[in-house]
Tab-separated table of C-alpha atoms in Angstrom:
chain	number	residue	atom	x	y	z
E	4	MET	CA	75.716	3.283	6.086
E	5	THR	CA	73.582	3.681	9.262
E	6	GLN	CA	74.924	3.848	12.721
E	7	GLU	CA	72.981	0.419	13.405
E	8	LYS	CA	74.192	-1.489	9.890
E	9	ARG	CA	78.119	-0.658	10.507
E	10	ALA	CA	80.198	-3.311	11.666
E	11	TYR	CA	82.057	-1.680	13.812
E	12	LYS	CA	81.817	1.267	16.894
E	13	ARG	CA	82.055	4.342	16.241
E	14	ASP	CA	85.844	5.352	17.843
E	15	VAL	CA	85.831	9.146	18.727
E	16	VAL	CA	90.535	9.441	17.998
E	17	ILE	CA	90.139	7.538	15.079
E	18	GLU	CA	87.896	9.981	13.176
E	19	VAL	CA	89.379	12.648	14.718
E	20	THR	CA	92.833	11.902	13.898
E	21	ALA	CA	91.645	11.184	10.445
E	22	SER	CA	89.840	14.480	9.936
E	23	LEU	CA	92.931	16.497	10.741
E	24	MET	CA	95.281	13.886	8.675
E	25	PHE	CA	93.103	14.362	6.223
E	26	PRO	CA	93.913	17.398	4.549
E	27	PHE	CA	97.709	17.181	5.144
E	28	ILE	CA	97.973	14.129	3.322
E	29	LEU	CA	95.924	16.015	0.173
E	30	LEU	CA	98.696	18.912	0.670
E	31	PHE	CA	101.382	16.677	0.580
E	32	GLY	CA	99.460	15.000	-3.008
E	33	LEU	CA	99.689	18.187	-4.252
E	34	TYR	CA	103.564	18.554	-2.986
E	35	VAL	CA	104.504	15.803	-4.656
E	36	MET	CA	102.536	15.983	-8.182
E	37	MET	CA	103.695	19.608	-8.323
E	38	GLY	CA	107.260	18.852	-6.815
E	39	THR	CA	110.069	21.186	-6.102
E	40	GLY	CA	112.761	21.055	-9.121
E	41	GLY	CA	110.059	20.102	-11.295
E	42	THR	CA	107.520	17.672	-12.670
E	43	GLY	CA	107.352	14.531	-12.794
E	44	GLY	CA	104.923	13.125	-10.211
E	45	GLY	CA	101.572	12.975	-11.408
E	46	PHE	CA	101.641	9.741	-11.778
E	47	GLN	CA	102.285	9.285	-7.871
E	48	GLY	CA	100.857	12.660	-6.511
E	49	GLY	CA	97.261	11.296	-7.928
E	50	THR	CA	98.334	7.956	-5.531
E	51	ILE	CA	98.479	10.089	-2.460
E	52	LEU	CA	95.335	12.007	-2.867
E	53	ALA	CA	93.517	8.608	-3.569
E	54	THR	CA	94.607	7.393	0.006
E	55	GLY	CA	93.455	10.428	2.020
E	56	PHE	CA	89.999	10.524	0.468
E	57	ILE	CA	90.488	6.910	0.876
E	58	LEU	CA	91.011	7.131	4.948
E	59	TYR	CA	88.425	9.074	5.293
E	60	ILE	CA	85.408	6.603	3.446
E	61	THR	CA	87.115	3.634	5.593
E	62	VAL	CA	86.597	5.971	8.934
E	63	PHE	CA	83.550	8.226	8.215
E	64	GLY	CA	81.717	5.560	5.704
E	65	THR	CA	81.000	5.588	1.897
E	66	ASP	CA	78.061	7.557	2.855
E	67	LYS	CA	80.046	10.354	4.384
E	68	GLY	CA	82.716	9.554	2.220
E	69	ARG	CA	79.988	10.552	-1.047
E	70	GLU	CA	79.357	14.352	0.997
E	71	LYS	CA	83.252	14.392	0.763
E	72	MET	CA	83.771	13.766	-3.179
E	73	PRO	CA	80.354	12.926	-4.844
E	74	GLU	CA	80.328	10.935	-8.143
E	75	SER	CA	79.878	13.877	-10.228
E	76	VAL	CA	82.748	15.340	-8.929
E	77	ASN	CA	85.080	12.535	-9.356
E	78	VAL	CA	83.477	12.003	-12.531
E	79	PHE	CA	84.881	15.692	-13.407
E	80	PHE	CA	88.431	14.808	-12.193
E	81	LYS	CA	88.432	12.141	-14.850
E	82	SER	CA	86.893	14.507	-17.852
E	83	PHE	CA	89.523	17.188	-16.744
E	84	GLY	CA	92.680	15.005	-15.724
E	85	LEU	CA	92.330	13.915	-19.403
E	86	PHE	CA	91.380	17.220	-21.265
E	87	LEU	CA	94.550	18.273	-19.373
E	88	TYR	CA	96.603	16.343	-20.488
E	89	ASN	CA	95.730	15.479	-23.825
E	90	GLY	CA	95.018	19.118	-24.222
E	91	ALA	CA	98.855	19.843	-23.918
E	92	GLY	CA	99.440	17.638	-26.498
E	93	TRP	CA	97.101	18.940	-28.640
E	94	LEU	CA	98.539	23.235	-28.615
E	95	CYS	CA	101.790	21.094	-28.776
E	96	ILE	CA	101.447	19.391	-32.292
E	97	LEU	CA	98.991	22.627	-33.686
E	98	PHE	CA	101.458	25.074	-32.471
E	99	SER	CA	104.819	23.575	-33.158
E	100	LEU	CA	103.678	22.084	-36.526
E	101	ALA	CA	103.157	19.054	-35.863
E	102	THR	CA	106.545	18.213	-33.885
E	103	ALA	CA	104.987	18.019	-30.584
E	104	GLN	CA	107.924	19.024	-28.983
E	105	TRP	CA	106.585	18.972	-25.341
E	106	LEU	CA	108.756	21.364	-23.858
E	107	ASN	CA	109.418	23.680	-26.404
E	108	MET	CA	105.912	25.376	-26.482
E	109	PRO	CA	106.140	28.233	-29.181
E	110	ALA	CA	105.898	31.720	-27.818
E	111	PHE	CA	102.279	32.422	-27.788
E	112	TRP	CA	102.516	32.509	-23.777
E	113	PRO	CA	104.815	35.041	-23.040
E	114	VAL	CA	105.979	33.723	-19.860
E	115	THR	CA	110.046	34.432	-20.853
E	116	GLU	CA	109.029	38.189	-20.441
E	117	PHE	CA	107.860	37.708	-17.300
E	118	THR	CA	110.037	35.210	-15.234
E	119	GLY	CA	113.425	35.405	-17.156
E	120	ILE	CA	113.820	31.892	-17.919
E	121	ALA	CA	114.186	30.432	-21.244
E	122	GLY	CA	112.526	27.369	-20.433
E	123	ALA	CA	109.558	28.508	-18.318
E	124	ARG	CA	106.878	27.560	-20.928
E	125	GLY	CA	108.529	23.817	-21.001
E	126	PHE	CA	107.463	23.531	-17.426
E	127	LEU	CA	103.897	25.200	-17.826
E	128	ILE	CA	103.497	22.267	-20.349
E	129	ALA	CA	104.961	20.133	-17.919
E	130	TYR	CA	103.003	20.698	-15.291
E	131	MET	CA	99.749	20.408	-17.574
E	132	ILE	CA	100.991	16.430	-17.952
E	133	SER	CA	101.302	15.934	-13.934
E	134	VAL	CA	98.242	17.720	-12.828
E	135	GLY	CA	96.109	15.654	-15.838
E	136	ILE	CA	97.739	12.639	-14.606
E	137	GLY	CA	97.088	13.190	-10.979
E	138	LEU	CA	93.745	14.233	-11.480
E	139	THR	CA	92.637	10.981	-13.460
E	140	VAL	CA	94.415	9.100	-11.424
E	141	MET	CA	92.925	9.951	-8.492
E	142	ALA	CA	89.250	9.800	-9.567
E	143	SER	CA	90.109	6.810	-10.993
E	144	PHE	CA	91.417	5.181	-7.765
E	145	VAL	CA	88.675	6.989	-5.847
E	146	SER	CA	85.998	5.780	-7.919
E	147	GLN	CA	87.438	1.962	-7.446
E	148	TYR	CA	87.380	2.093	-3.727
E	149	PHE	CA	84.030	3.244	-4.365
E	150	ASP	CA	83.020	0.723	-5.862
E	151	LEU	CA	84.670	-2.431	-3.732
E	152	SER	CA	83.010	-0.725	-0.956
E	153	MET	CA	79.381	-0.622	-1.985
E	154	LYS	CA	78.824	-4.184	-3.335
E	155	GLU	CA	80.033	-5.166	0.370
E	156	ASP	CA	76.806	-2.539	1.963
E	157	ASP	CA	74.960	-4.253	-0.807
E	158	GLU	CA	75.968	-7.907	0.340
E	159	MET	CA	75.288	-6.604	4.306
E	160	ASP	CA	72.083	-5.516	3.147
E	161	GLY	CA	71.158	-8.535	1.754
E	162	ASP	CA	70.565	-7.533	-2.224
E	163	GLU	CA	72.238	-9.671	-4.461
E	164	GLY	CA	72.720	-8.842	-8.163
């Protein structure tokens, strides 16, 4: 979207504030996703990550937003998130003889020797699931916002589809 087609004027204060807030919103989204005492914030963290990208797209426009998050990267995040979530389930099914014990991953990962914590194996699977959900939610929300904002851009150009 060029400067002439914008419905509003450029505001330096909003752009500087949004560009300063963007990395902190992403960091907070990762913090919510991974948690301090355990996992369980995959969906919430994914929505906060998507909020950071949506703020950037809203302030700078869809063209700059596409530079920050191209469609190929968005599709990769959706696919990789589903791969992590599905892969964690298949690992548990395959290595626990089809009992699918999510938090009792068998000892082919020598995590307990490194950490000294017997339950550390289960946290790895829980983190994989949480990150998978968060990436998929983030990419889906950003994709939906791009679809809605691109429709609005097409109407401004006079193209009807």
